[in-house]
Short mmCIF file of C-alpha atoms and ligand atoms in Angstrom, two decimals:
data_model
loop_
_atom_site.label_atom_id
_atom_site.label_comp_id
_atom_site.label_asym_id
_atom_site.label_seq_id
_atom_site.Cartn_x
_atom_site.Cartn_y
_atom_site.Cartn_z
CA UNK A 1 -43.79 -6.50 3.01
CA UNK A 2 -40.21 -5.88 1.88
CA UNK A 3 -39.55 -7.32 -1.48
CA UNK A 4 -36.77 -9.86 -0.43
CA UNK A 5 -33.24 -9.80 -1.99
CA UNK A 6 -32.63 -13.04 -3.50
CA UNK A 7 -29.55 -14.19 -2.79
CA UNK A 8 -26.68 -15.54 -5.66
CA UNK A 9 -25.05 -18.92 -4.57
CA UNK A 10 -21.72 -18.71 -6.44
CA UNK A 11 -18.11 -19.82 -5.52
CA UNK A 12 -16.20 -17.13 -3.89
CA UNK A 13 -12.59 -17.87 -4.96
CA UNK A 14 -9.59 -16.40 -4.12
CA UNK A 15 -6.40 -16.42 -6.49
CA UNK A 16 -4.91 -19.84 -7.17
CA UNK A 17 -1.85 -21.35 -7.63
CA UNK A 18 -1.14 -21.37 -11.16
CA UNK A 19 0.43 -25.22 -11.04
CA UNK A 20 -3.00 -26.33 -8.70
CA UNK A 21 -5.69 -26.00 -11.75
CA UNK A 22 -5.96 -25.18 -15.27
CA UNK A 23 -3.07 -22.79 -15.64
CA UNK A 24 -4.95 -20.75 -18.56
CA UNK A 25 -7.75 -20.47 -16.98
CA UNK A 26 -5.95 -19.26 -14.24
CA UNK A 27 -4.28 -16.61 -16.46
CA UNK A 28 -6.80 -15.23 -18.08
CA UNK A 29 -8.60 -14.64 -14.88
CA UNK A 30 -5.69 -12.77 -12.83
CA UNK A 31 -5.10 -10.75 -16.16
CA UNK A 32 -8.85 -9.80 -16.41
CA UNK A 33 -8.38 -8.85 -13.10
CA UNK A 34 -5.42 -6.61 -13.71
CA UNK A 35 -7.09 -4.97 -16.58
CA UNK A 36 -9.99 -4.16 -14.26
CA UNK A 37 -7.70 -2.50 -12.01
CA UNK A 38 -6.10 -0.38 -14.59
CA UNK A 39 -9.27 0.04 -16.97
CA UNK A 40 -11.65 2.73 -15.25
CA UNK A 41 -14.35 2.19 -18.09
CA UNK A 42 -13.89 -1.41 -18.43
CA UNK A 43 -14.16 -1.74 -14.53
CA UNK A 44 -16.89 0.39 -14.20
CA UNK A 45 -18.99 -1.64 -17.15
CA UNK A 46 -17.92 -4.77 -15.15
CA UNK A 47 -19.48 -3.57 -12.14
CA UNK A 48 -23.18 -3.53 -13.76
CA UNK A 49 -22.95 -6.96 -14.43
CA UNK A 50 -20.84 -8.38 -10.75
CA UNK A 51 -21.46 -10.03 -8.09
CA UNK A 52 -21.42 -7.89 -5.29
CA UNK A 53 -20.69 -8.80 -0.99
CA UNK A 54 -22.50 -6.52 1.68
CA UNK A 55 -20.75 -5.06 4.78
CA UNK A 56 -22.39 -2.48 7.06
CA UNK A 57 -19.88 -0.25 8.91
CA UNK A 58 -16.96 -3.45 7.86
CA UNK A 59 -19.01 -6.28 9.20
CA UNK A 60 -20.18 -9.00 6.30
CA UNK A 61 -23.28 -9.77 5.44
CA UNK A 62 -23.93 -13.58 6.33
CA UNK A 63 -27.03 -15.60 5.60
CA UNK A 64 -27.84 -19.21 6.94
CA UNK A 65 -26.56 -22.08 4.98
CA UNK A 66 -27.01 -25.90 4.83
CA UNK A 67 -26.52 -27.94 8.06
CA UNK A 68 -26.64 -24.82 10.49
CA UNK A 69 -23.68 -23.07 8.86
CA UNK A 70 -23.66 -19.70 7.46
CA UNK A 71 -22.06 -18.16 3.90
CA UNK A 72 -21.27 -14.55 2.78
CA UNK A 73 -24.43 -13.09 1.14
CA UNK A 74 -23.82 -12.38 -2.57
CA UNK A 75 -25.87 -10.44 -4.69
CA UNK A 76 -26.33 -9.29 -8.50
CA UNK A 77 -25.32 -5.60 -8.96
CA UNK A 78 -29.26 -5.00 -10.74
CA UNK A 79 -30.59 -6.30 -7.20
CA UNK A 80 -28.01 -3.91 -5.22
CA UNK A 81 -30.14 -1.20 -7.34
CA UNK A 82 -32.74 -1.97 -6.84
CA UNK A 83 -32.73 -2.23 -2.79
CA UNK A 84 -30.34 0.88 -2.74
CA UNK A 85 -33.87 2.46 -4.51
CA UNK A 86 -36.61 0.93 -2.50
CA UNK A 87 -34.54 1.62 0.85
CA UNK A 88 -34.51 5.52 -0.62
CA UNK A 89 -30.77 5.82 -1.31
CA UNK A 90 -29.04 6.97 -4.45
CA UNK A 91 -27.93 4.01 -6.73
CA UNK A 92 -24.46 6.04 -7.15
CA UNK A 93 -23.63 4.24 -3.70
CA UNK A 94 -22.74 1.45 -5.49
CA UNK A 95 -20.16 3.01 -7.54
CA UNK A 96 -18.11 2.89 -4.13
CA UNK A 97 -17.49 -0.96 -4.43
CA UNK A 98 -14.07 -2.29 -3.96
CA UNK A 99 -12.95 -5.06 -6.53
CA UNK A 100 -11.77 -8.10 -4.51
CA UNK A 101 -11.36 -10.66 -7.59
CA UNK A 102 -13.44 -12.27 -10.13
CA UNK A 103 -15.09 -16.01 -9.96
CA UNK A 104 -14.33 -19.10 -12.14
CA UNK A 105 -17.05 -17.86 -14.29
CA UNK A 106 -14.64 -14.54 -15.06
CA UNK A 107 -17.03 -12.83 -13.08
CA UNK A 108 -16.15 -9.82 -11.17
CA UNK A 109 -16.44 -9.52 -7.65
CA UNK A 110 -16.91 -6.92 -5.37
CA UNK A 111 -17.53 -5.79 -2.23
CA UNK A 112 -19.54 -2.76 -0.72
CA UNK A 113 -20.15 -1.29 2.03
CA UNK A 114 -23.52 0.31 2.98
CA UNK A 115 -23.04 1.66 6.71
CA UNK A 116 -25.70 4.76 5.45
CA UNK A 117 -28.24 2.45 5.42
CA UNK A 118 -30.23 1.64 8.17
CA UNK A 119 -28.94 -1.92 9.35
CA UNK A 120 -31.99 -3.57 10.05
CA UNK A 121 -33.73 -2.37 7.00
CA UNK A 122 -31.11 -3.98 4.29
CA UNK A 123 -31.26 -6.77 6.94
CA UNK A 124 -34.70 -7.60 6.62
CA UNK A 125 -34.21 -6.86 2.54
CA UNK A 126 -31.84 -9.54 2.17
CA UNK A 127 -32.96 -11.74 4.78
CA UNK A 128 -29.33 -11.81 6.29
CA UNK A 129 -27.28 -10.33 9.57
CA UNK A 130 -24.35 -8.38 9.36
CA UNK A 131 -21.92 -10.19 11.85
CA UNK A 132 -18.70 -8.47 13.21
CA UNK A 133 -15.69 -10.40 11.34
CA UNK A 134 -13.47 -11.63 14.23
CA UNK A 135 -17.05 -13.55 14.68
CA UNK A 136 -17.43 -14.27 10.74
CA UNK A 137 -14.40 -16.42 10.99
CA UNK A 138 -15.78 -19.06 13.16
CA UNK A 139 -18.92 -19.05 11.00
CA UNK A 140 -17.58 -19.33 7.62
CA UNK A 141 -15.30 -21.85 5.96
CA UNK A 142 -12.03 -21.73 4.78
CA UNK A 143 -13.00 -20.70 1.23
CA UNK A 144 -15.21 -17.70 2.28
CA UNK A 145 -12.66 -16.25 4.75
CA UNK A 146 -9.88 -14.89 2.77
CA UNK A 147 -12.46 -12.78 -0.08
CA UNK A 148 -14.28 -11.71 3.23
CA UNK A 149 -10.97 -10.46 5.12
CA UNK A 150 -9.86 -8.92 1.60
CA UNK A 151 -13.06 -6.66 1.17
CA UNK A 152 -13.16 -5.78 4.51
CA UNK A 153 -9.51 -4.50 4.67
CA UNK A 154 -9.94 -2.66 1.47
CA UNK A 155 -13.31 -0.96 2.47
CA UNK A 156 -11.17 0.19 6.01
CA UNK A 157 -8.03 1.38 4.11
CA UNK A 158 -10.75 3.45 1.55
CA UNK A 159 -12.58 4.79 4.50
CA UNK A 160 -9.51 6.06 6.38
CA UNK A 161 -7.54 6.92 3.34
CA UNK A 162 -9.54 10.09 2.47
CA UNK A 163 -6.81 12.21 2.60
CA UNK A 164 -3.18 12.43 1.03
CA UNK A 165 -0.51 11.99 4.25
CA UNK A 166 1.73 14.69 2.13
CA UNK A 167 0.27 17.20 0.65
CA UNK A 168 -3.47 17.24 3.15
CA UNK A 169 -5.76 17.19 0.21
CA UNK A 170 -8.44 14.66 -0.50
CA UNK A 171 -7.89 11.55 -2.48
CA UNK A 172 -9.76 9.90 -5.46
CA UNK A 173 -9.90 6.34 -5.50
CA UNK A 174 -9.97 4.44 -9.08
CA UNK A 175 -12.77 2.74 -9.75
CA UNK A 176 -11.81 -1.20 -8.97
CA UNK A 177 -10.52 0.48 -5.71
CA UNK A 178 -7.36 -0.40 -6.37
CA UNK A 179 -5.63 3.26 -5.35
CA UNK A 180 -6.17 6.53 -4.64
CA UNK A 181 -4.62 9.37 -6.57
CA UNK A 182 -3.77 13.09 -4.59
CA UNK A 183 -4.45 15.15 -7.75
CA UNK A 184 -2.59 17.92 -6.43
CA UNK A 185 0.54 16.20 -6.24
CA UNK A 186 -0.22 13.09 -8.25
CA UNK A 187 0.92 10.98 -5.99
CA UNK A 188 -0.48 7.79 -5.98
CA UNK A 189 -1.34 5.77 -2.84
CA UNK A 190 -2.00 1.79 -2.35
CA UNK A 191 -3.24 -0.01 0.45
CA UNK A 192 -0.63 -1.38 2.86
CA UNK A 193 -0.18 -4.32 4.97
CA UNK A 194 2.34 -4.29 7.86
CA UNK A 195 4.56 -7.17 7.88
CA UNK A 196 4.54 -9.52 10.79
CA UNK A 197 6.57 -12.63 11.74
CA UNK A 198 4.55 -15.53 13.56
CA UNK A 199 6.75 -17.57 15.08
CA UNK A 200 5.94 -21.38 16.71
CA UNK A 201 8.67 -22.28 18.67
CA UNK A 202 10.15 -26.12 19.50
CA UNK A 203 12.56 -27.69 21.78
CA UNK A 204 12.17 -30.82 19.84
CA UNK A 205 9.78 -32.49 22.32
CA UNK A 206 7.54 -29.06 23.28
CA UNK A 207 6.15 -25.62 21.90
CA UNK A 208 6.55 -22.18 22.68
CA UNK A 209 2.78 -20.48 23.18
CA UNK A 210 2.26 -17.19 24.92
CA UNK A 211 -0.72 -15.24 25.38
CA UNK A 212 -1.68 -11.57 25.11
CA UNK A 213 -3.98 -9.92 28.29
CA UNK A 214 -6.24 -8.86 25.16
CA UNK A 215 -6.94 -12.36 24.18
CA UNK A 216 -9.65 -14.45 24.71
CA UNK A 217 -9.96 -16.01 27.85
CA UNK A 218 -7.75 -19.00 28.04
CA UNK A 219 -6.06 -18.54 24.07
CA UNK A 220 -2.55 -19.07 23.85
CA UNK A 221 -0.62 -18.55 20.16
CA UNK A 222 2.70 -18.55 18.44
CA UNK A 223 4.35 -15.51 19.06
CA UNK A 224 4.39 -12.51 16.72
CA UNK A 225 5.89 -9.06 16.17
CA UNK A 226 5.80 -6.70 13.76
CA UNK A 227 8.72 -6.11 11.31
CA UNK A 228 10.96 -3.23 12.16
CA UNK A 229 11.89 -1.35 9.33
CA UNK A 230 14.60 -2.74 7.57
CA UNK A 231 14.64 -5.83 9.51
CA UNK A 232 14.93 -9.46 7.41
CA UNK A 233 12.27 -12.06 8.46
CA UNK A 234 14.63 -13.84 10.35
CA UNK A 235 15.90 -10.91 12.40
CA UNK A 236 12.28 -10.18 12.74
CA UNK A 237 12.17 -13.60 14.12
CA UNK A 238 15.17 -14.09 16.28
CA UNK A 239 14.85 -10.35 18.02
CA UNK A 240 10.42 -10.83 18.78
CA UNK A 241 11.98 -13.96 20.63
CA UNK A 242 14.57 -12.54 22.31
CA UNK A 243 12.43 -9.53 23.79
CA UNK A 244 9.38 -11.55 24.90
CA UNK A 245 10.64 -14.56 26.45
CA UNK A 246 14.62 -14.47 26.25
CA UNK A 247 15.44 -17.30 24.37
CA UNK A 248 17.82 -17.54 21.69
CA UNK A 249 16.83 -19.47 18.34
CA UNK A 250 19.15 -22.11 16.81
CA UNK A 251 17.11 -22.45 13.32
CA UNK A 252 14.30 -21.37 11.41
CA UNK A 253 12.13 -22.68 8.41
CA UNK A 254 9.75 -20.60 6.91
CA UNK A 255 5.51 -22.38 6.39
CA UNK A 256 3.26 -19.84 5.08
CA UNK A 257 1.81 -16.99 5.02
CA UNK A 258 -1.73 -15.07 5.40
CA UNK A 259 -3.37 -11.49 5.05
CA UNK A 260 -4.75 -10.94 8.92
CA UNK A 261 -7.29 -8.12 8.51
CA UNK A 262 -7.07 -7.28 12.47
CA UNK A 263 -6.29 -4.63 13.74
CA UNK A 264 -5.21 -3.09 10.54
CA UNK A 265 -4.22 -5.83 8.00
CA UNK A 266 -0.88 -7.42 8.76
CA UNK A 267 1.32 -9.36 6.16
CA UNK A 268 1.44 -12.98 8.48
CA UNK A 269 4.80 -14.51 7.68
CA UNK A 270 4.49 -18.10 9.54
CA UNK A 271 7.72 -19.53 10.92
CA UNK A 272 9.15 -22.88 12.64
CA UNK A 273 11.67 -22.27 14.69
CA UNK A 274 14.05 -24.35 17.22
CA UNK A 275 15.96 -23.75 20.21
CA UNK A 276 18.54 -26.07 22.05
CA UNK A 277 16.78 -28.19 24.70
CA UNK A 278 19.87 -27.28 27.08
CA UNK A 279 18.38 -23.48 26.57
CA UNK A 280 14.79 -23.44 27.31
CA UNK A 281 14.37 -21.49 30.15
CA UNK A 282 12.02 -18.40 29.96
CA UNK A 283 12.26 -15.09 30.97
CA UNK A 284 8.82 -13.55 29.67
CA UNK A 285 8.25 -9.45 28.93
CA UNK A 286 5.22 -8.97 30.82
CA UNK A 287 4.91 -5.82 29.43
CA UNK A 288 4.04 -7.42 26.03
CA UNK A 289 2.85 -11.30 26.92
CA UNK A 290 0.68 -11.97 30.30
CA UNK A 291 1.92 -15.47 30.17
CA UNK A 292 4.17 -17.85 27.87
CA UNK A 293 4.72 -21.36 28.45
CA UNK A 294 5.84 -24.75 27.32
CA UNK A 295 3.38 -26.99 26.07
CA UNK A 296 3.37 -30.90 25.28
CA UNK A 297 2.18 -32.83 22.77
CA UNK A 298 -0.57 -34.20 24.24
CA UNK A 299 -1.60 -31.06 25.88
CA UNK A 300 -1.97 -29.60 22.07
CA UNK A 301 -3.66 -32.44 21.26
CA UNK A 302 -6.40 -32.06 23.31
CA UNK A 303 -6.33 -28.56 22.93
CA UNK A 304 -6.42 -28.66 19.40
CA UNK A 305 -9.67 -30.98 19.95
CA UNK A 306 -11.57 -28.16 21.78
CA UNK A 307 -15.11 -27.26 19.54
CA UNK A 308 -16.03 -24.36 21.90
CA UNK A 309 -13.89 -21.53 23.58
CA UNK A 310 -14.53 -22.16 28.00
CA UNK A 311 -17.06 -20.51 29.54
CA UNK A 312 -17.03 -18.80 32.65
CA UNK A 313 -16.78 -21.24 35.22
CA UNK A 314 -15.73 -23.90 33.03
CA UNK A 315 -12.00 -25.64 34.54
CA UNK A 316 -9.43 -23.50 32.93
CA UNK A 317 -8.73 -25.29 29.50
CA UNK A 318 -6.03 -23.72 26.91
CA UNK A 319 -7.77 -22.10 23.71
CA UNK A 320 -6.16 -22.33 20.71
CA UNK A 321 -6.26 -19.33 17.76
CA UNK A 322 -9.55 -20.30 15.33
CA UNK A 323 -8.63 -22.75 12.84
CA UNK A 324 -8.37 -19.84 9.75
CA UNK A 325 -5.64 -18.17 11.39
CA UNK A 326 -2.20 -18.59 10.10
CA UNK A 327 -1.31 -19.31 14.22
CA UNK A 328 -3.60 -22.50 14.34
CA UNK A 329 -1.91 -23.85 11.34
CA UNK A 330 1.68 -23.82 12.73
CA UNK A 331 0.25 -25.85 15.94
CA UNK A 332 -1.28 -28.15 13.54
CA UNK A 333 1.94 -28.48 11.55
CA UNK A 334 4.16 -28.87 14.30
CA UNK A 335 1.65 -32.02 16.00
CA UNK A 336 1.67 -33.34 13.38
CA UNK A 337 5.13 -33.36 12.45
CA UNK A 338 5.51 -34.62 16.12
CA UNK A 339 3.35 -37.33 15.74
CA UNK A 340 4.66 -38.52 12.61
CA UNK A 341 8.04 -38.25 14.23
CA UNK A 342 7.36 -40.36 17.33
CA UNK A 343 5.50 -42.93 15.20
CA UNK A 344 8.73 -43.30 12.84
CA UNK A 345 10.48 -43.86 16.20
N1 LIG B 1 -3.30 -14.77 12.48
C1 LIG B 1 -2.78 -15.22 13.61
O1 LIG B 1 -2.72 -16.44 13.87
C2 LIG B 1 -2.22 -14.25 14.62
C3 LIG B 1 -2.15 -12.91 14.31
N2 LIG B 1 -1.55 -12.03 15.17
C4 LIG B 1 -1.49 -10.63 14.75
O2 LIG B 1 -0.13 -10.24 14.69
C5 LIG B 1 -0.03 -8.87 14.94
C6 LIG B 1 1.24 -8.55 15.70
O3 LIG B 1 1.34 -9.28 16.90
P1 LIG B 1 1.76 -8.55 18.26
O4 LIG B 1 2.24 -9.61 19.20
O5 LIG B 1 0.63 -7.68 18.71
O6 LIG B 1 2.97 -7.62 17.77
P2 LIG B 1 4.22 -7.01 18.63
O7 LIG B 1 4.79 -8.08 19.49
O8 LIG B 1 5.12 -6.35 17.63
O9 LIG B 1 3.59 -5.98 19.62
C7 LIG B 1 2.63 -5.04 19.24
C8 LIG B 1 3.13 -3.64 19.51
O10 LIG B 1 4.13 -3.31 18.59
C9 LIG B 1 4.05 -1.92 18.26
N3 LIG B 1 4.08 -1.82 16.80
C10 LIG B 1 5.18 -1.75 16.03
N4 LIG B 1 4.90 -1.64 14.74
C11 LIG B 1 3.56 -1.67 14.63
C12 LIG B 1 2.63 -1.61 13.52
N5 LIG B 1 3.05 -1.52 12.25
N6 LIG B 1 1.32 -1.67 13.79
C13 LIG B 1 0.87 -1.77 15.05
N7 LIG B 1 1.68 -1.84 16.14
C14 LIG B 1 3.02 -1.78 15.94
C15 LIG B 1 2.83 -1.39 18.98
O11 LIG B 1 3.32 -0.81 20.19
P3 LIG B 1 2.84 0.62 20.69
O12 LIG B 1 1.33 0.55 20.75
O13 LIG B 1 3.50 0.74 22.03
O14 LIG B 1 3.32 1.60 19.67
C16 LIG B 1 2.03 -2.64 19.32
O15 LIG B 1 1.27 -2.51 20.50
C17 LIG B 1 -1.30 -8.46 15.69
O16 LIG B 1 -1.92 -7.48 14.91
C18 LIG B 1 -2.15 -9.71 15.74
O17 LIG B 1 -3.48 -9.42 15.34
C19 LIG B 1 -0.99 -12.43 16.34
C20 LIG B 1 -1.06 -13.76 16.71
C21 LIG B 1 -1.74 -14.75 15.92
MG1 LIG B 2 4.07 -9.94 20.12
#
């Protein structure tokens, strides 16, 4: 029998807000971070002792946790070895993990992606299932998803980045992952995001959701558009509106924002926005939206309530995005706000 991987429970975290916890500790951890990305030797000595994330061809590896709920398997770098050996692969493999940040502990993590490998073999190794990641994010919670979307989108940029757009020679990546370098022109490259506006639009009493024919059956969303070059965020906002449903905005107020890893990693910038009740009429593009519509507050309500996407031949109920996307927080935001509203009425 296979000797099983044994998995590390640690806690995956993501950067901080420096005013949230202990600001030195906070510090020293984003600067070891930065000297990892800069320090090939230092990085690469870091790597023997990490904690290291599975993907095969970009999906994570997940193992059950407590209570029917699943977590992203997490490894030593001396186990990753080891299986790399017993499977019969060469242990430089590892040597192509991405950096994706470093635990509480000042522990470095990384990610890695063994597609070469036979699937069912590292599988059964590390008694885990590699699940696609649109479906990781209704099985993991809030914590796990960002360090999951993060490796993911910097394994895809690494794997498609091969090459230097100028000059047609290959690249070399550094060793945290960080960049690539075309040594024939020395240009350096990073991995991009392509900036999008999200926009949930009010009347003061309703919101604005519209749904794409590629969605989900059922899923409506804010709207969203990608940033023209050298557009602002609000003219981002105000034009996306304009072109797929008509309407004219009166104000906006920015929320948040989020790194969405599909289809290509987008920069989510999450607005509010308002138009005049007198002005609410739509006239939707359905080249770009198969529907749009008003909805009410209770109809979010309810909507927001729904555990389970419907089935086929379920009544036709209205889906909301899952509850890590940037999308489903403006919904939740803007019921609440209502709510909050009508009960200070
Ligand atoms: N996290 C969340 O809650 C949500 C995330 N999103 C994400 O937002 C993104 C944008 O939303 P969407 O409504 O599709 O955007 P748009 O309304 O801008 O429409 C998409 C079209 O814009 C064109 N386009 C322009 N620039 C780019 C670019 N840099 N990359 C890709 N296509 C570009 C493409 O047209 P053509 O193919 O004709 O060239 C594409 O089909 C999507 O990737 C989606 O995954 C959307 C809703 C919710
Ligand atoms: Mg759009």
């Amino acid at each position: 029998m296979a000797a099983m991987l044994k998995p590390l429970r640690i806690l995956l975290s993501t950067s901080k807000c420096p005013q949230s916890r202990s600001c030195s500790r906070y510090v020293s951890r984003m600067r070891y971070v930065n000297q990892l990305k800069e320090d090939d030797s230092l990085c690469a000595e870091a790597l023997q002792s990490s904690h290291i994330m599975l993907f095969h061809r970009l999906s994570p590896l997940l193992q059950p946790a407590e209570r029917g709920t699943f977590t992203p398997a997490t490894f030593s770098s001396s186990d990753v070895q080891l299986m790399l050996e017993r499977l019969g692969h060469d242990r430089c493999l590892l040597t192509e993990s991405v950096l994706v940040g470093c635990s509480e502990e000042n522990q470095a993590q990384f990610c890695l992606d063994v597609g070469e490998l036979d699937q069912a073999a590292v599988e059964d190794e590390c008694e885990g299932n590699f699940v696609e990641l649109r479906k990781s994010f209704f099985l993991l919670t809030a914590a796990e998803v960002p360090i999951v979307a993060k490796g993911q989108a910097l394994l895809r940029w690494h794997q498609t980045n091969r090459f230097c757009c100028a000059t047609g020679q290959p690249t070399h990546r550094n060793q945290a992952g960080s960049q690539r370098v075309c040594r024939s022109s020395g240009t350096v490259h990073y991995p991009t995001m392509s900036p999008v506006v999200i926009v949930l639009v009010s009347d003061g009493k309703r919101c604005l959701l519209g749904r794409q024919s590629s969605f989900p059956r059922g899923m409506y969303s804010a709207l969203a558009g990608f940033c023209d070059m050298g557009e602002s965020v609000e003219e981002t906002l105000c034009r996306e509106v304009a072109e797929e449903v008509g309407l004219e905005v009166d104000s906006i107020s920015y929320s948040s924002s989020q790194h969405w890893p599909f289809p290509h990693s987008s920069f989510m910038l999450g607005c509010h926005a308002s138009v005049s009740p007198a002005h609410t009429q739509l006239d939707v593009d359905h080249t770009e939206l198969e529907d749009a519509r008003w909805f009410s507050l209770e109809e979010i309500t309810s909507a927001l309530q729904m555990k389970s996407p419907p089935r086929r031949g379920d009544p036709p109920g209205v889906w909301l995005p899952p509850k890590h996307a940037i999308g489903h927080r403006l919904i939740t935001e803007w019921m609440e706000r209502q709510q909050s509203g009508e009960r200070g009425e």
